[in-house]
Amino acid sequence: MNTTKRSLSRWLPAVVAGAIGATALMQAPEAVAQEEIYVPLTVYRTGAYAPNGIPIANGWSDYLKLLNARDGGINGVKLTFEECETKYDTKLGVECYEKMKNSGPKGAAVFNPLSTGITYQIIPKAEVDKIPIHSMGYGRTAASDGRVFKWAFTFPTTYWSQASAFIKHIAEVEGGMDKLKDLKIGLLYHNSPYGKEPIPTLETLAAEHGYTLTTYPVDHPGQEQGASWLQIRRDRLDWLIMWGWGVMNQVAIKEATNIKFPMDHFIGVWWAGSEPDVIPSGMAAKGYKAGNFHGVGADYPLHEDILKHVYNGDKAAAEANGFGSVLYNRGIVNMLYDTEAMRTAMGKYGNVSLSGEQVRWGMENLDLNEDRIKDLGAEGLVRPIKLSCENHEGNGPVFIQQWDGAKWVQASDWIEPITDVVRPAIEDAAEAYAKENSIEIRDCSKEE
């Protein structure tokens, strides 16, 4: 896979331009016609996490613009959308949810929190409001169990699946799962619900395979890491995993280069594997790895369509918005999944404006196969996925990408998660949540 070499100077203008241009992306919900589908977008174009939030927001809006411009929406039903700024703040995110949930002709069709903290807070609200929550590759991993979390979806994969894939990758490099014994593996994590998500999985696998796990919390926003890296150096780790976000990633990668930590033994979560994370360190970051669950670069027919229909062929304007970058691609993949779920729902409810309840059915019955992916121009960008009443994750595999000093390249085959460890843990956590919150577990055999 290929991506275009970019300098840091090409990313920074997008922060300013994204903040200025946010209003232009908004379409007032009160102006929405009856046969339109309303999609709220919670973004963070400002604040400490803006360099990561902006390309995702641009990918979101560009994909929705593409469908409207090229196809007239979904099966002729237009999409209307607006942004609400959260600054990656949980309180602001919940306020955005409350503000936007009833907008549009039938309310919010789907809600993407773009924050684990926000996700935790609104899952109970979504069930009451009948709005599906899609925390794509983040959030509460237990929500993958649709028997308990009817309104929450985590597809195509989760933090626990990714953590298990990281351990499999480490074992492969070391020469086999039996070689994990006595390895010293560290976890540098954002000290928040997000950063703590992989700990149970890593601890379970440590007990099973004999490696030692040491954790290093980093407080928001992540600029102060000196003490952690002194300890990492003293501990003489064999491998380091990072669950970071925003400026924390840049600082960590620089600190790693300062202590000459072997970069090819340093793996970041898929939220620590974007261009803004590594470009500040340049060639010094060469070899650094990160997880991913979708293709990298802009060499897909889908990108050609976006360039043509959204940017009128102006590649410079597209690249200023992060076109083809890791997080921009994540944004378009996110909206691709959501709109294909809407298309699935239309197969049952007709080509009309959809409610959140109808889209929830479409998500639970989503079956994105290879032929459809090819039709979307996304072959190689996403993999087939099929959801069900029980499984809201899809057990998607991940791969390892690696920074070559100028661009991200795929550095491993697709890695299947350790499902026999992850899935029982998901079900146990979901059942505990159900008991704690007096939720009746669904009998999926009785669902339509």
XYZ file of N, CA and C in Angstrom, residues 22 25-30 32 37-44 57 60 64 80-87 91-114 118 122 125-126 129-133 335 354-356:
192
model
N -15.621 24.869 9.850
C -16.606 23.965 10.439
C -18.027 24.414 10.172
N -19.534 23.382 6.944
C -19.936 21.988 6.808
C -21.317 21.729 7.388
N -21.800 22.654 8.195
C -23.047 22.421 8.887
C -24.248 22.689 7.982
N -25.260 21.898 8.180
C -26.530 22.119 7.519
C -27.586 22.154 8.601
N -28.297 23.258 8.725
C -29.222 23.449 9.829
C -30.311 22.393 9.827
N -30.498 21.687 10.947
C -31.484 20.608 10.981
C -32.911 21.099 10.747
N -33.204 22.377 11.124
C -34.565 22.846 10.930
C -34.919 23.009 9.456
N -34.206 20.761 7.204
C -34.214 19.437 6.610
C -35.596 19.075 6.062
N -32.051 12.039 5.880
C -31.563 11.317 7.060
C -30.586 12.231 7.783
N -30.800 12.419 9.067
C -29.988 13.346 9.864
C -28.858 12.600 10.569
N -27.618 13.073 10.339
C -26.435 12.460 10.936
C -25.672 13.511 11.741
N -25.735 13.456 13.065
C -24.949 14.390 13.880
C -23.484 13.981 13.904
N -22.609 14.967 13.915
C -21.169 14.703 13.929
C -20.551 15.406 15.135
N -20.122 14.644 16.134
C -19.425 15.231 17.276
C -17.934 15.243 16.951
N -17.366 16.432 16.906
C -15.995 16.592 16.438
C -15.154 17.328 17.472
N -13.842 17.276 17.279
C -12.968 18.175 18.027
C -11.940 18.762 17.066
N -12.888 14.227 11.233
C -14.085 15.015 10.924
C -14.174 15.306 9.434
N -15.315 12.147 7.686
C -16.750 11.979 7.894
C -17.552 12.801 6.886
N -20.013 11.835 3.371
C -21.426 12.183 3.282
C -21.676 13.130 2.108
N -28.356 14.822 5.685
C -28.075 16.140 6.236
C -27.263 15.953 7.508
N -26.324 16.847 7.751
C -25.436 16.656 8.890
C -24.976 17.989 9.428
N -24.613 17.981 10.695
C -24.062 19.168 11.338
C -23.029 18.728 12.364
N -22.120 19.637 12.695
C -21.069 19.341 13.650
C -21.352 19.999 14.985
N -20.893 19.350 16.031
C -20.934 19.913 17.376
C -19.558 19.704 17.991
N -18.946 20.767 18.438
C -17.568 20.736 18.945
C -17.524 20.229 20.388
N -16.718 19.181 20.622
C -16.598 18.613 21.965
C -15.252 18.901 22.630
N -14.247 19.265 21.834
C -12.884 19.448 22.354
C -12.372 18.183 23.057
N -18.007 16.055 29.126
C -19.173 16.872 29.455
C -19.726 17.556 28.211
N -18.847 18.147 27.408
C -19.298 18.803 26.179
C -19.896 17.795 25.206
N -19.319 16.593 25.160
C -19.831 15.557 24.270
C -21.248 15.146 24.629
N -21.520 15.016 25.931
C -22.875 14.667 26.373
C -23.843 15.804 26.043
N -23.371 17.049 26.190
C -24.211 18.193 25.832
C -24.534 18.180 24.339
N -23.553 17.825 23.513
C -23.793 17.722 22.069
C -24.846 16.656 21.770
N -24.723 15.531 22.451
C -25.695 14.455 22.256
C -27.106 14.941 22.573
N -27.265 15.578 23.707
C -28.586 16.046 24.118
C -29.121 17.103 23.148
N -28.246 17.928 22.650
C -28.639 18.997 21.728
C -29.084 18.446 20.374
N -28.440 17.388 19.922
C -28.627 16.914 18.547
C -29.552 15.718 18.408
N -29.863 15.047 19.493
C -30.545 13.752 19.384
C -31.932 13.842 18.740
N -32.601 14.963 18.900
C -33.953 15.090 18.359
C -34.021 15.931 17.088
N -32.883 16.304 16.536
C -32.861 17.114 15.317
C -33.191 16.246 14.100
N -33.497 16.919 12.984
C -33.823 16.190 11.770
C -35.254 15.698 11.771
N -35.705 15.163 10.652
C -37.105 14.735 10.538
C -37.488 13.603 11.472
N -36.533 12.706 11.792
C -36.825 11.583 12.682
C -35.779 11.430 13.784
N -35.107 12.535 14.109
C -34.065 12.481 15.119
C -32.762 11.936 14.549
N -31.770 11.806 15.420
C -30.464 11.315 14.994
C -30.559 9.873 14.513
N -30.001 9.614 13.328
C -30.030 8.257 12.777
C -29.007 7.357 13.448
N -27.873 7.923 13.818
C -26.792 7.184 14.471
C -25.911 8.217 15.143
N -25.246 7.839 16.219
C -24.390 8.781 16.933
C -22.995 8.176 17.070
N -21.983 8.920 16.624
C -20.579 8.505 16.724
C -19.885 9.404 17.749
N -19.664 8.950 18.965
C -19.137 9.826 20.029
C -17.697 10.302 19.793
N -16.898 9.492 19.131
C -15.475 9.773 18.890
C -14.716 10.016 20.195
N -17.104 9.780 26.339
C -18.456 10.160 25.926
C -19.298 8.898 25.715
N -23.084 7.989 27.311
C -24.340 8.058 26.545
C -24.939 6.692 26.201
N -28.219 6.402 27.847
C -29.167 7.353 27.265
C -29.688 6.861 25.922
N -28.824 6.242 25.152
C -29.187 5.824 23.798
C -30.308 4.802 23.812
N -33.441 6.739 24.303
C -33.733 7.600 23.151
C -33.865 6.839 21.841
N -33.519 5.567 21.857
C -33.576 4.702 20.673
C -32.712 5.251 19.531
N -31.453 5.507 19.885
C -30.455 5.967 18.915
C -29.271 5.007 18.970
N -28.878 4.398 17.857
C -27.715 3.508 17.890
C -26.422 4.291 18.070
N -25.556 3.743 18.888
C -24.230 4.317 19.119
C -23.209 3.474 18.373
N -18.054 6.415 8.124
C -19.301 6.793 7.461
C -19.728 5.762 6.416
N -34.951 7.728 7.766
C -34.865 6.634 8.733
C -34.737 7.146 10.162
N -35.373 6.456 11.065
C -35.217 6.745 12.487
C -34.016 5.986 13.027
N -33.588 6.357 14.222
C -32.509 5.629 14.862
C -32.854 4.178 15.093
